[in-house]
Structure formats: C-alpha cells, structure tokens
C-alpha cells in the first residue's frame, strides 16, 4: 500500500447486525483499489468478516464489461451477507462555490472527474479534497434476490445486482456533486430488460408479420434514437456556453428564486413537466441554465428530430434533449418505445419539458397547443406509472428577440431558414449585445390527479386532453409579463399613420401603465415606464434593432415604425395583446349595441359572444359564464356605471365610448380581422373549394394588393400565420367543403366587414381623443 492518509469525509462503517459484509467495489484504476482497501483496513471493527468483489467499472469500457467470477461466487453464498457498494469519486475544482468543469480543463488535462491513472495520483497528492469515497445504500443478499424474482427481470441475477449497485452509487455520488447531475443511468438496459416491454414489442412484430428478434432489434434502435444520454461533462460545458451566449445578447435573466424553489419542492413529491412558451431558440437554454445555476436536476426535453444534426444533435442529447420524429402515427413499434421511455422517466421522477405550442411563435402570441406529448404523459399517469404529475406552465419573455427579423420575413411570405450547421453558425454570428433582459415566470402548477380521469381512454384529441392543454396555455398567458418593448410598440402601432414625439409616447404609455396597475397585470418593471429616460433607452434599443426610425433634425425628435418592420413591431405587441382583447371586444360590442333597435343589453352580450366565437382560434377565452364576468369587470375598470349607460340608450353609450381611456380595438384585433377579410374574399372569388396551401398563397397575393390600395390598414395583417388561422375558421364553419353555397361564404365576409367598419369608428374616436389630448 502506498496511500495510507485518510480521505476527506470518509463514510462510516456500515451497520450489519451481525451479518458478514461483502463490499461491491466500482473502481477504474489501481489507486482507487488501494484507497478502498486502505479504508477497509483502517475502519473494519476487530473480528469483522469482510469480503470484496469488483463490479464492472461504471466509467471505463462499459460496452465490454465482464462480470467477475468472485462476484458470482459472492452472490452464491448462503449466509446472506450485507452487500455494500463502494466507489471513489473525483471532484472538479471549486469555482465560486460550484464544482464545475470548463472547456479549458478538458483541453489541458482531460476530464477531472475521470482522471487517468497518472493524473489520479497527482490529484490525490495535490488536491486531496477532490478525492472522496462514497458508499451506496446497502441491502442483504436475500432482499435483492426477492426483488429480482418479483420484478420478473430477464437479466442475469449477477447483472441485476451490479446494476443496483451502480444506481445506489450514483445516488450517493449525487449527494456529493449536487442535484444538477441527477440523470438516469442505463436507460436502454432498464427498458429492454422488462418482460412486459419485450412481450409488447414481439406482439407488434407478429402483427406486422415480422419475427420477434427483428422487432426487438428495431425497438433497441428506436430507444437509441430517442433517449437523452446526459453527460455531467456536457451539462457543465453547455451551462458555460449558455452563460456566454446569453450575456453576449442580454444583460440579465429576471426570475424569482422563491418561485423556483417552490416548483422544486413540488418535484420532491412527484415528477414535473415544464411547459414553456416558445418565442426564441434561447428558450430551452435559458431554462436549462437557471436549473443548473440553482442546482436543480436537468429536464428531459423533447426536441424535433430536425434538430438532430451535427454538432448540435450529439451535444444537446448529452445535455438532456430527447428527439422525436415529426410523424409516426402509423408506426406502432415507435409509439410503444416512446411510451416506455416516458414511463421510465415518470417512474423515476425525472422532470420533463417540451413546448406546448410545438414550435416557435411567429406572431408573438401563444400558438394553439399540441396534444401528442401531453396525451403520452396522461396515458402513463393513468396506467399508474406515477401517482401524481405536476404540469408547470412557464412563460419566457424578452425585451429584445434575436429571431424577430426572420419571423417577420416568414410572415411576409419569405421562405423559412432551414436548421442545419450553417444556420447555427449564422445565428451565433448575428449575436451582439442589444441590451434588455430575459424574463421567466411560472404559472400556477396543474395537478394531473385532479384533472385527468383514470377511466378515460388515451386519445390525444380527447376533450379532457384538449381542456388540459388549453388550461396550460391560459396560465402561461396569465403570468406573461408586459415588457417595456411591448408598451412602446403598442404606442407606435396605435398611431402608425404619423411619427410621435417623446411627449406623445410618454402620454400613451402612462395611460397604459395606469390600466396595467389598476388591473394588477404582470409586468417586468418595478416602476411605471413613464419617465423620459426609460422611454429613450427602450426607443434606442428598437432603433438599434432597425425596427423603429428616429428623426432628430427638426424642432422635436420623433419616432415611428420603420418601413417593412410592422410585422416585427407587432410581434412585441402580440406577446401581451391577450391582456387587451377583452377590452377591444367590449368596445366593438358597445358600438354594436348603439345600432340595435331593441334591448341594448341583449344586443351587447350577443355581439360579445359572436366576437368571442370569431376569434376563438386566436385567443384562449374562458368558458362562457366566466367570460361574461370578465367582460363585465373589464368595463367596470374603465367605467363603473357602464351598464346603466347601456339602459339609457344609444347616445349615452356613444358618450361612454368617447370617454373610455385607451381605446384599443384598432390595434388589438384589427390585424386578425383584416386577415380574415382577405381569406373570405379569396374563398368567395374561387370557382370551387380550395385546399389550405392554395388559399394561403392566393391570400398572400390578394393581401399585398389590398395593402397597396389601402383597403386594409395594418401592414401586419398580410401574414401567412394569420391567413392560416382565417382558413381554419372557414373550415370550422364548413365554408371550405364542396357544395357550400356562395351566399354563405359572402355572408362570412360581410360579418367581418361589419366588425371592421366598427373598428374604423373606434379608431376615429381614439384619434380625435388624442388630437384633443
């Protein structure tokens, strides 16, 4: 023995209750064997009966591991020894209170957590605090035999014990390293060794006329294709890279540590599913970094197979992304493997993450939710893989979004930039310090045990799953903070026919802030955005981003949206437009009530529900009874006596409209309605039914014509995504089916034109009010 000095924080000798002890040793070099043997020699009580057996190293050459004959002999004993796993752990250097690896470590000396024999001896001599001995949870041999028999595992008993020893050591090592490295081990081995999984795979193969061996090989390839393969090294390196990237573009990440701690506390009780909004390619990186920074386990994040390209794919897979094919509805074997993988993660309480919208929002507002992954998790919950699952609605908002230029180009009809190595290089090269922050908020968690019926059959289109996804989206919207960028772009877009002075922008944002404060809406500002200094700073960022132009050559400096940048400005407005839509609908319904001959209240509420139905594919409206109360409260904020004015007659309602502060229909809903008008006209002009692709192409052309003729007022109304929603509305009303009457299609267009007529009236009232202001 050459090493006799005690290690730092050595474990205590295990309590064996008179049983003999067998240590199962996981080592990678001679020094580790010497350190463990020395600890046993120094720590063993007098007369203790001790045996040691090596298990295959978890760090070296696992593909060619061999089970030791000594281990097999130990497990064949009849005196029921206590099995205790032991391992030497090598720690990274301490950097600011966190033991983490940097790229320079790997370049200079290799992985410090898995040193070669020479470096191991150097580390032991130079940095003794970085060498530790850990003992995994012990168990009598008889207990492990019973567990092996009970779980119907197909693997050899010796392999089963080695596997359990590794897992016990991983848990013990995590106590030392931190929760940021809580990742699954031996995923493929665990899944494929289950008897029920193998039987299901073989049955699927038989149904498809394939032999069982073929189906099992195919299933193994699918697991390898799907599963994340977390690496502690990559977790650290990616965290360092994310820090570099986000600080190159943003000044800070704004979040509530207490809120994050509360979420983590839930994760101690049940598996978590993070469901973030998706505005930027930074979204996953920001959440991943915050979890790492706060020593929380990394998420298992569902990613599209299109992102599995070199070098991104291998890197992000090792940092926690698992890849899913875009379409596999007819592939039963792939579905079975994905279901087994989700089962595995939930059973072991590993957190999941995916975007409820599917892809990035091209408009700024939340997209309609996707149901596939949610249905898989609900199905796993129904089958008892976990007693509870918590869904965590997550909003990620930005003062500035680096992707907004490409989104605007797509909405104008330009082709999407396809992902690949070249796309990655171009994206990184465009990064520069623009200023502004990233804002992360968590909505109220949703308990799956309270929302999902055990008796319900798994179906991603079931009403239960759709309602659950809808509620997630609603709670994301509820906590999405209103940013200074959103307020400034609202002011400029609401008055886009002319440039505004700083005083005019200040007046408009001050009234918006009064409304935000009155309703206690979430915001990123501690103080209202009503000082010249704050506004000038935000306008400077928008000028730097080429979204806003500044003219300072006259008596006053003025700002307005740059030509061809209305889509980009509208993106920021749309991130928070859901807070203002109810007010816009109320304004339009009040105006409709002034035109009614009979009961004004009845006319008002009828129009409220009609507009709610017209815009239902754009916004997440509450159930009808709740929605009526929301509209009532919305108007009560602006005029507590609004209902009495309805009863007094049309003129009193007109007075109410003229007095309402911050009329919003012309900027909150007009772009959506003008896009609907274009699609309605395309359908009316067609000789017969149109498919979606043809209708969108014709709408883009007709929309550009209408904009040149000033037949539509908002440049951002000419939008591919808005035309897709409009076509969806038409489909929902049956207007795209063969044999539909042209009169029905024309009636749809007339309905929209009538609403737009009232939008123009609201805009006129708003303009006159501000002219007098």
XYZ file of C-alpha atoms in Angstrom, residues 65-712:
648
model
C -17.669 -5.252 -19.221
C -17.289 -8.706 -17.761
C -18.777 -9.919 -14.535
C -16.139 -11.135 -12.103
C -16.210 -14.833 -11.047
C -15.575 -13.573 -7.495
C -18.789 -11.508 -7.731
C -20.745 -14.543 -8.903
C -19.314 -16.592 -6.041
C -20.170 -13.877 -3.515
C -23.766 -13.798 -4.730
C -23.958 -17.559 -4.384
C -23.308 -17.500 -0.633
C -25.912 -18.915 1.720
C -25.131 -16.846 4.844
C -26.974 -13.775 3.491
C -24.208 -11.151 3.616
C -24.883 -7.421 3.632
C -23.914 -6.029 0.206
C -22.358 -2.545 0.330
C -21.319 -0.735 -2.896
C -18.169 1.458 -2.736
C -16.740 3.934 -5.228
C -14.024 6.573 -5.398
C -15.360 9.916 -6.644
C -13.177 12.579 -8.253
C -14.491 16.147 -7.974
C -13.947 19.111 -10.271
C -12.235 22.203 -8.948
C -14.184 24.692 -6.844
C -15.103 27.804 -8.849
C -17.044 30.356 -6.866
C -18.583 27.728 -4.598
C -19.580 25.450 -7.518
C -17.575 22.425 -8.597
C -17.867 22.543 -12.369
C -15.831 21.782 -15.461
C -14.702 24.346 -18.016
C -13.583 23.665 -21.560
C -10.024 24.589 -20.579
C -9.999 21.660 -18.105
C -10.692 19.168 -20.872
C -8.205 20.736 -23.257
C -5.388 20.927 -20.705
C -5.761 17.798 -18.588
C -8.843 15.831 -19.601
C -11.962 15.178 -17.552
C -11.076 15.871 -13.884
C -13.944 13.633 -12.770
C -12.492 10.633 -14.591
C -8.705 11.021 -14.428
C -6.246 8.601 -15.974
C -4.011 6.694 -13.505
C -1.128 9.194 -13.562
C -3.340 12.241 -13.180
C -5.290 10.449 -10.426
C -2.148 10.123 -8.305
C -1.236 13.764 -8.982
C -4.724 14.933 -7.939
C -4.615 12.785 -4.809
C -1.319 14.367 -3.773
C -2.058 17.975 -4.854
C -5.793 18.299 -4.139
C -6.808 15.693 -1.515
C -10.191 17.444 -1.013
C -11.148 16.420 -4.574
C -10.918 12.683 -3.828
C -13.807 11.101 -1.913
C -15.059 7.641 -1.028
C -18.815 7.079 -1.195
C -20.877 4.115 -0.052
C -24.164 3.319 -1.741
C -27.252 2.124 0.099
C -26.660 -1.394 1.428
C -29.022 -4.383 1.218
C -28.928 -8.029 2.337
C -28.377 -10.530 -0.450
C -31.760 -12.144 0.295
C -33.569 -8.817 -0.263
C -32.035 -8.373 -3.688
C -32.912 -11.944 -4.647
C -36.543 -11.321 -3.712
C -36.654 -8.061 -5.696
C -35.121 -9.747 -8.728
C -37.704 -12.510 -8.653
C -40.614 -10.111 -8.032
C -39.820 -7.746 -10.920
C -39.611 -10.517 -13.495
C -36.403 -9.096 -14.938
C -34.929 -11.154 -17.751
C -31.330 -10.192 -16.968
C -28.954 -12.456 -15.077
C -29.069 -12.068 -11.262
C -25.408 -11.044 -11.112
C -26.062 -8.374 -13.756
C -29.106 -7.261 -11.762
C -27.045 -6.834 -8.565
C -24.289 -4.931 -10.408
C -26.957 -2.696 -11.932
C -28.481 -1.996 -8.496
C -25.058 -1.279 -7.043
C -24.338 1.260 -9.794
C -27.648 3.026 -9.178
C -27.033 3.130 -5.418
C -23.596 4.611 -6.025
C -24.997 7.173 -8.460
C -27.404 8.372 -5.760
C -24.593 8.557 -3.208
C -22.344 10.393 -5.655
C -25.125 12.859 -6.437
C -25.305 13.753 -2.742
C -21.718 14.890 -3.167
C -21.854 16.518 -6.609
C -25.305 18.112 -6.437
C -28.756 17.671 -7.972
C -27.703 19.319 -11.238
C -26.236 15.914 -12.120
C -29.317 13.871 -11.239
C -29.634 11.974 -14.507
C -30.758 8.456 -15.371
C -28.278 5.682 -15.950
C -28.656 2.516 -18.012
C -31.885 3.687 -19.659
C -31.717 1.253 -22.559
C -30.783 -1.699 -20.368
C -33.611 -0.951 -17.948
C -36.305 -0.636 -20.622
C -35.360 -3.610 -22.799
C -34.912 -5.962 -19.823
C -38.568 -5.614 -18.812
C -40.616 -8.667 -19.636
C -43.803 -6.711 -20.416
C -41.933 -4.432 -22.834
C -40.323 -7.344 -24.653
C -43.660 -9.121 -24.943
C -45.365 -5.999 -26.325
C -42.610 -5.496 -28.906
C -42.782 -9.127 -30.008
C -46.590 -8.920 -30.339
C -46.311 -5.805 -32.515
C -43.759 -7.600 -34.714
C -46.082 -10.562 -35.131
C -48.986 -8.311 -36.151
C -46.740 -6.848 -38.837
C -45.539 -10.264 -39.972
C -42.034 -9.808 -38.563
C -40.100 -12.202 -36.274
C -39.672 -11.283 -32.620
C -35.900 -10.865 -32.906
C -36.374 -8.302 -35.692
C -38.886 -6.346 -33.576
C -36.557 -6.348 -30.546
C -33.587 -5.131 -32.604
C -35.755 -2.405 -34.129
C -37.018 -1.370 -30.677
C -33.422 -1.105 -29.424
C -32.565 1.185 -32.341
C -35.611 3.340 -31.584
C -34.576 3.695 -27.928
C -31.118 4.774 -29.018
C -32.641 7.245 -31.497
C -34.988 8.756 -28.907
C -33.324 8.720 -25.499
C -31.272 11.524 -23.998
C -27.836 10.461 -22.784
C -26.928 13.019 -20.136
C -23.241 13.586 -19.547
C -22.068 15.567 -16.491
C -19.224 16.976 -18.579
C -21.574 18.214 -21.288
C -24.046 19.534 -18.705
C -21.293 21.777 -17.332
C -19.918 22.749 -20.730
C -23.353 23.618 -22.083
C -24.083 25.696 -18.963
C -20.844 27.622 -19.557
C -21.721 28.069 -23.240
C -25.257 29.258 -22.438
C -23.888 31.795 -19.981
C -21.549 33.090 -22.671
C -24.331 33.237 -25.279
C -26.979 34.959 -23.206
C -24.569 37.517 -21.731
C -23.474 38.300 -25.301
C -27.077 39.257 -26.104
C -28.859 40.155 -22.840
C -27.939 41.964 -19.652
C -29.602 39.578 -17.179
C -32.189 36.855 -16.571
C -35.044 38.128 -14.446
C -36.773 35.482 -12.302
C -37.992 34.866 -8.762
C -35.769 32.404 -6.856
C -38.500 31.800 -4.291
C -40.889 30.852 -7.080
C -38.312 28.446 -8.499
C -37.754 26.906 -5.061
C -41.495 26.284 -4.720
C -41.511 24.475 -8.051
C -38.553 22.362 -6.969
C -40.347 21.471 -3.706
C -43.178 20.034 -5.816
C -40.576 17.992 -7.681
C -39.661 16.270 -4.430
C -43.221 14.899 -4.297
C -43.906 13.966 -7.921
C -42.445 14.290 -11.422
C -42.630 17.741 -13.015
C -43.477 18.618 -16.611
C -42.256 22.086 -17.608
C -44.332 23.554 -20.458
C -42.707 26.801 -21.613
C -43.889 29.307 -24.167
C -41.707 29.295 -27.276
C -40.550 32.657 -28.596
C -36.878 32.008 -29.354
C -34.207 29.352 -29.760
C -32.876 30.703 -26.462
C -35.937 29.434 -24.534
C -34.674 25.966 -23.669
C -31.156 27.241 -22.990
C -32.396 29.888 -20.555
C -34.491 27.417 -18.530
C -31.718 24.823 -18.652
C -29.187 27.323 -17.329
C -31.430 28.502 -14.471
C -31.982 24.929 -13.307
C -28.234 24.282 -13.451
C -27.410 27.534 -11.648
C -29.807 26.659 -8.817
C -28.582 23.029 -8.542
C -31.846 21.515 -9.800
C -31.995 18.340 -11.892
C -31.823 18.919 -15.658
C -35.013 18.437 -17.644
C -35.542 15.767 -20.263
C -36.586 17.979 -23.143
C -38.494 16.753 -26.180
C -36.950 18.073 -29.395
C -37.796 17.656 -33.043
C -35.660 15.195 -34.986
C -34.861 18.092 -37.369
C -32.522 19.483 -34.669
C -30.512 16.249 -34.545
C -27.751 17.487 -36.847
C -24.003 17.696 -36.175
C -22.710 19.210 -33.960
C -25.931 20.321 -32.245
C -27.649 16.920 -32.046
C -24.954 14.929 -30.188
C -24.250 17.875 -27.888
C -27.826 18.653 -26.829
C -28.657 14.947 -26.485
C -25.933 14.730 -23.853
C -27.314 17.801 -22.118
C -30.830 16.344 -21.843
C -32.719 16.588 -25.146
C -34.502 13.518 -26.478
C -35.508 13.500 -30.122
C -38.930 12.642 -31.513
C -39.905 12.139 -35.115
C -42.326 14.650 -36.579
C -44.729 11.936 -37.721
C -45.125 8.350 -36.530
C -48.895 7.851 -36.348
C -48.762 4.543 -38.285
C -45.657 3.193 -36.526
C -46.945 1.149 -33.567
C -43.481 -0.046 -32.588
C -42.127 3.505 -32.366
C -45.139 4.518 -30.262
C -44.546 1.613 -27.875
C -40.882 2.588 -27.422
C -41.723 6.260 -26.829
C -44.413 5.255 -24.329
C -41.931 3.008 -22.484
C -39.401 5.858 -22.348
C -41.974 8.258 -20.877
C -42.969 5.551 -18.362
C -39.332 5.158 -17.334
C -38.863 8.902 -16.734
C -42.077 9.327 -14.742
C -41.480 6.226 -12.619
C -38.111 7.603 -11.578
C -39.390 11.157 -11.133
C -37.167 12.772 -13.754
C -38.514 16.156 -14.932
C -39.787 16.561 -18.485
C -40.009 19.592 -20.742
C -41.494 20.403 -24.112
C -43.176 23.293 -25.854
C -46.955 23.114 -25.565
C -47.127 25.146 -28.820
C -44.994 22.643 -30.715
C -42.838 25.237 -32.490
C -41.794 28.847 -32.074
C -44.479 31.510 -32.233
C -44.161 33.528 -35.434
C -46.673 36.166 -34.299
C -45.673 36.763 -30.675
C -48.862 35.415 -29.112
C -49.220 31.804 -27.988
C -49.957 29.304 -30.740
C -52.661 26.675 -30.434
C -51.409 23.825 -28.209
C -50.256 20.434 -29.442
C -51.624 17.413 -27.651
C -49.338 14.482 -28.526
C -46.778 14.500 -25.711
C -49.387 15.577 -23.172
C -51.515 12.557 -24.085
C -48.495 10.239 -23.647
C -47.836 11.596 -20.145
C -51.551 11.397 -19.259
C -51.636 7.800 -20.503
C -48.603 6.909 -18.395
C -50.259 8.528 -15.367
C -53.495 6.584 -15.994
C -51.543 3.331 -16.089
C -50.134 4.037 -12.635
C -46.532 4.869 -13.533
C -46.784 7.791 -11.106
C -49.428 8.689 -8.520
C -49.137 12.369 -9.422
C -47.677 14.575 -12.143
C -47.436 18.376 -11.918
C -47.612 20.460 -15.084
C -45.653 23.722 -14.759
C -46.858 26.461 -17.155
C -43.781 28.575 -17.907
C -43.573 31.956 -19.597
C -40.302 33.145 -21.133
C -40.379 36.751 -22.349
C -37.715 39.011 -23.831
C -37.113 42.740 -24.046
C -35.494 42.005 -27.438
C -35.811 38.828 -29.534
C -32.964 37.936 -31.888
C -35.248 35.806 -34.084
C -37.838 38.523 -34.734
C -36.383 39.534 -38.114
C -36.690 36.017 -39.516
C -40.218 35.698 -38.116
C -41.257 38.926 -39.829
C -39.766 37.715 -43.127
C -41.731 34.453 -42.885
C -44.973 36.351 -42.284
C -44.328 38.412 -45.428
C -44.120 35.167 -47.372
C -40.378 34.590 -47.496
C -39.069 31.047 -47.055
C -38.073 29.748 -43.648
C -34.359 29.385 -42.927
C -33.898 25.621 -42.521
C -31.979 24.342 -39.493
C -28.515 22.957 -40.008
C -24.846 23.597 -39.230
C -24.817 26.659 -41.488
C -27.937 28.038 -39.801
C -26.256 27.598 -36.393
C -23.126 29.491 -37.496
C -25.219 32.331 -38.944
C -27.325 32.557 -35.778
C -24.297 32.786 -33.474
C -22.577 35.296 -35.761
C -25.609 37.618 -35.506
C -25.451 37.725 -31.705
C -24.430 41.013 -30.187
C -25.189 42.896 -27.007
C -28.542 44.524 -27.678
C -29.461 45.177 -24.050
C -32.619 44.244 -22.278
C -33.342 41.215 -20.156
C -34.910 37.776 -20.355
C -37.913 37.297 -18.045
C -39.018 33.904 -16.748
C -42.252 33.331 -14.819
C -44.028 30.183 -13.580
C -47.801 29.854 -13.693
C -49.860 28.031 -11.092
C -48.979 24.293 -11.300
C -51.650 21.907 -12.560
C -52.182 18.622 -10.710
C -52.792 15.811 -13.181
C -54.502 13.725 -10.498
C -57.185 16.434 -10.259
C -57.591 16.981 -13.996
C -57.164 13.552 -15.611
C -59.692 10.761 -15.212
C -58.226 7.303 -14.704
C -61.149 5.808 -16.597
C -60.620 7.976 -19.702
C -59.153 6.136 -22.685
C -55.871 7.551 -24.048
C -56.553 9.797 -27.037
C -54.630 12.944 -27.864
C -57.773 14.537 -29.312
C -59.976 13.746 -26.319
C -61.861 16.631 -24.737
C -60.015 16.056 -21.453
C -56.560 16.420 -23.046
C -57.638 19.457 -25.085
C -59.040 21.175 -21.995
C -55.845 20.402 -20.081
C -53.671 21.875 -22.845
C -55.968 24.904 -23.054
C -55.610 25.490 -19.308
C -51.809 25.276 -19.536
C -51.850 27.916 -22.294
C -54.217 30.141 -20.335
C -51.950 30.020 -17.263
C -48.877 30.834 -19.371
C -50.674 33.910 -20.711
C -51.773 34.833 -17.196
C -48.168 35.250 -15.968
C -46.538 36.550 -19.160
C -45.101 39.918 -18.118
C -45.712 43.110 -20.062
C -42.329 44.396 -21.228
C -41.270 47.976 -21.999
C -40.800 46.909 -25.636
C -44.428 45.803 -25.820
C -45.670 49.116 -24.393
C -43.620 51.239 -26.792
C -44.616 49.209 -29.865
C -48.287 49.409 -28.824
C -47.993 53.211 -28.688
C -46.309 53.415 -32.095
C -48.597 50.908 -33.833
C -51.729 52.508 -32.365
C -50.685 55.774 -34.042
C -48.803 54.377 -37.033
C -50.117 56.974 -39.504
C -47.643 59.501 -38.091
C -44.411 59.816 -36.120
C -44.669 60.533 -32.389
C -42.694 62.785 -30.105
C -41.299 61.576 -26.812
C -44.011 63.513 -25.009
C -46.750 61.763 -27.011
C -45.254 58.313 -26.430
C -44.944 59.137 -22.727
C -48.604 60.177 -22.514
C -49.765 56.970 -24.223
C -47.616 54.587 -22.162
C -48.596 56.417 -18.969
C -52.271 55.682 -19.632
C -51.409 52.079 -20.463
C -49.499 51.811 -17.194
C -52.454 53.210 -15.256
C -54.641 50.462 -16.715
C -51.970 47.796 -16.037
C -51.621 48.960 -12.448
C -55.390 49.104 -11.923
C -55.794 45.519 -13.119
C -52.597 44.288 -11.364
C -51.298 42.804 -14.607
C -47.816 41.253 -14.547
C -45.023 43.500 -15.727
C -41.236 43.456 -15.840
C -40.961 46.935 -14.356
C -40.858 47.809 -10.685
C -41.877 51.360 -11.579
C -44.103 52.526 -14.447
C -42.481 53.217 -17.796
C -43.345 56.919 -17.730
C -40.028 58.713 -17.467
C -38.246 60.164 -20.481
C -35.010 58.368 -19.558
C -36.605 54.896 -19.571
C -38.507 55.548 -22.775
C -35.484 56.925 -24.585
C -33.457 53.852 -23.589
C -36.113 51.490 -24.961
C -36.546 53.517 -28.151
C -32.763 53.432 -28.626
C -32.838 49.620 -28.476
C -35.631 49.497 -31.067
C -33.719 51.910 -33.300
C -30.593 49.765 -32.896
C -32.676 46.729 -33.942
C -33.819 48.649 -37.049
C -37.481 48.291 -36.062
C -38.017 51.981 -35.272
C -36.643 55.023 -37.097
C -35.617 58.225 -35.337
C -35.599 61.725 -36.841
C -33.866 64.433 -34.842
C -33.413 67.155 -37.449
C -36.423 69.311 -36.586
C -37.783 71.083 -33.541
C -38.634 67.783 -31.830
C -37.160 64.308 -32.155
C -39.806 61.918 -33.483
C -40.048 58.143 -33.837
C -42.111 55.789 -35.982
C -42.073 52.177 -37.176
C -39.568 51.594 -39.978
C -40.996 50.693 -43.419
C -41.403 46.903 -43.727
C -40.881 46.462 -39.958
C -44.514 46.456 -38.835
C -44.519 42.658 -38.522
C -41.510 42.840 -36.193
C -43.061 45.615 -34.079
C -46.364 43.731 -33.984
C -44.541 40.673 -32.655
C -43.715 42.507 -29.425
C -47.237 43.907 -29.163
C -48.747 40.464 -29.707
C -46.796 38.946 -26.807
C -49.183 40.777 -24.456
C -52.184 41.534 -26.693
C -54.262 38.912 -24.845
C -54.490 41.311 -21.887
C -56.258 43.879 -24.092
C -58.500 41.739 -26.328
C -61.435 41.619 -23.918
C -61.452 45.417 -23.823
C -61.394 45.559 -27.626
C -64.320 43.138 -27.869
C -66.253 45.159 -25.277
C -65.718 48.374 -27.307
C -66.967 46.764 -30.515
C -69.968 45.245 -28.736
C -70.874 48.620 -27.192
C -70.805 50.201 -30.624
C -72.984 47.391 -31.985
C -75.454 47.998 -29.149
C -75.855 51.645 -30.230
C -77.101 50.385 -33.601
C -79.675 47.986 -32.134
C -83.392 48.840 -32.155
C -84.369 46.703 -29.183
C -82.757 45.776 -25.857
C -79.241 47.271 -25.817
C -78.017 44.894 -23.119
C -79.142 41.876 -25.100
C -77.541 43.259 -28.266
C -74.302 43.926 -26.374
C -73.960 40.423 -24.937
C -74.994 38.787 -28.214
C -72.187 40.632 -30.002
C -69.673 39.817 -27.240
C -70.284 36.098 -27.747
C -70.252 36.429 -31.542
C -66.824 38.084 -31.446
C -65.581 35.515 -28.945
C -66.581 32.801 -31.429
C -64.997 34.637 -34.363
C -61.632 34.973 -32.593
C -61.617 31.622 -30.769
C -58.709 30.246 -32.806
C -56.528 33.221 -31.866
C -57.046 33.570 -28.121
C -57.677 31.386 -25.086
C -61.080 32.584 -23.916
C -62.631 31.354 -20.677
C -65.886 29.372 -20.542
C -68.891 31.477 -21.464
C -70.162 32.193 -17.948
C -66.684 33.131 -16.730
C -66.101 35.146 -19.864
C -69.237 37.228 -19.297
C -67.931 38.129 -15.853
C -64.510 39.016 -17.321
C -66.120 41.394 -19.825
C -68.224 42.902 -17.044
C -65.118 43.507 -14.921
C -63.177 44.850 -17.909
C -65.714 47.627 -18.481
C -66.127 48.206 -14.739
C -62.384 49.006 -14.573
C -62.913 51.683 -17.208
C -66.370 52.998 -16.144
C -68.195 51.508 -13.114
C -71.535 52.804 -14.452
C -71.303 51.235 -17.909
C -74.409 49.021 -17.520
C -76.593 51.999 -16.605
C -75.401 53.760 -19.748
C -76.493 50.761 -21.817
C -80.001 51.067 -20.362
C -80.104 54.819 -21.002
C -79.864 54.352 -24.759
C -77.617 54.703 -27.781
C -76.462 58.276 -27.198
C -75.378 57.504 -23.635
C -73.334 54.542 -24.916
C -71.667 56.793 -27.515
C -70.736 59.206 -24.736
C -69.275 56.262 -22.800
C -67.152 55.248 -25.804
C -65.865 58.773 -26.287
C -64.802 58.916 -22.629
C -63.122 55.476 -22.382
C -59.365 55.732 -21.907
C -57.054 53.910 -24.344
C -59.455 52.617 -26.977
C -57.796 49.500 -28.347
C -59.901 47.659 -30.940
C -57.954 49.238 -33.841
C -54.606 47.862 -32.656
C -55.597 44.783 -30.639
C -57.873 42.903 -33.075
C -57.857 44.681 -36.468
C -54.843 42.780 -37.906
C -56.607 39.469 -37.237
C -59.905 40.645 -38.731
C -58.317 42.151 -41.830
C -56.536 38.851 -42.493
C -59.897 37.083 -42.118
C -61.406 39.512 -44.640
C -58.725 38.677 -47.212
C -59.281 34.913 -46.853
C -63.064 35.359 -47.014
C -62.638 37.243 -50.295
C -60.286 34.563 -51.684
C -62.885 31.866 -50.916
C -65.686 33.946 -52.399
C -63.745 34.542 -55.634
C -62.761 30.876 -56.081
C -64.586 28.714 -58.616
C -64.731 25.831 -56.140
C -63.274 24.526 -52.864
C -59.618 25.388 -52.188
C -57.047 23.432 -50.223
C -55.185 25.245 -47.462
C -51.932 25.754 -49.374
C -53.650 27.297 -52.416
C -55.862 29.503 -50.270
C -52.856 30.850 -48.321
C -50.884 31.557 -51.500
C -53.807 33.466 -53.032
C -54.393 35.298 -49.753
C -50.774 36.489 -49.660
C -51.139 37.927 -53.164
C -54.555 39.498 -52.564
C -53.473 40.845 -49.181
C -50.495 42.636 -50.718
C -52.816 44.138 -53.331
C -55.281 45.309 -50.671
C -52.479 46.867 -48.668
C -51.175 48.777 -51.705
C -54.713 50.041 -52.282
C -55.151 50.933 -48.589
C -58.126 48.561 -48.458
C -56.560 47.131 -45.317
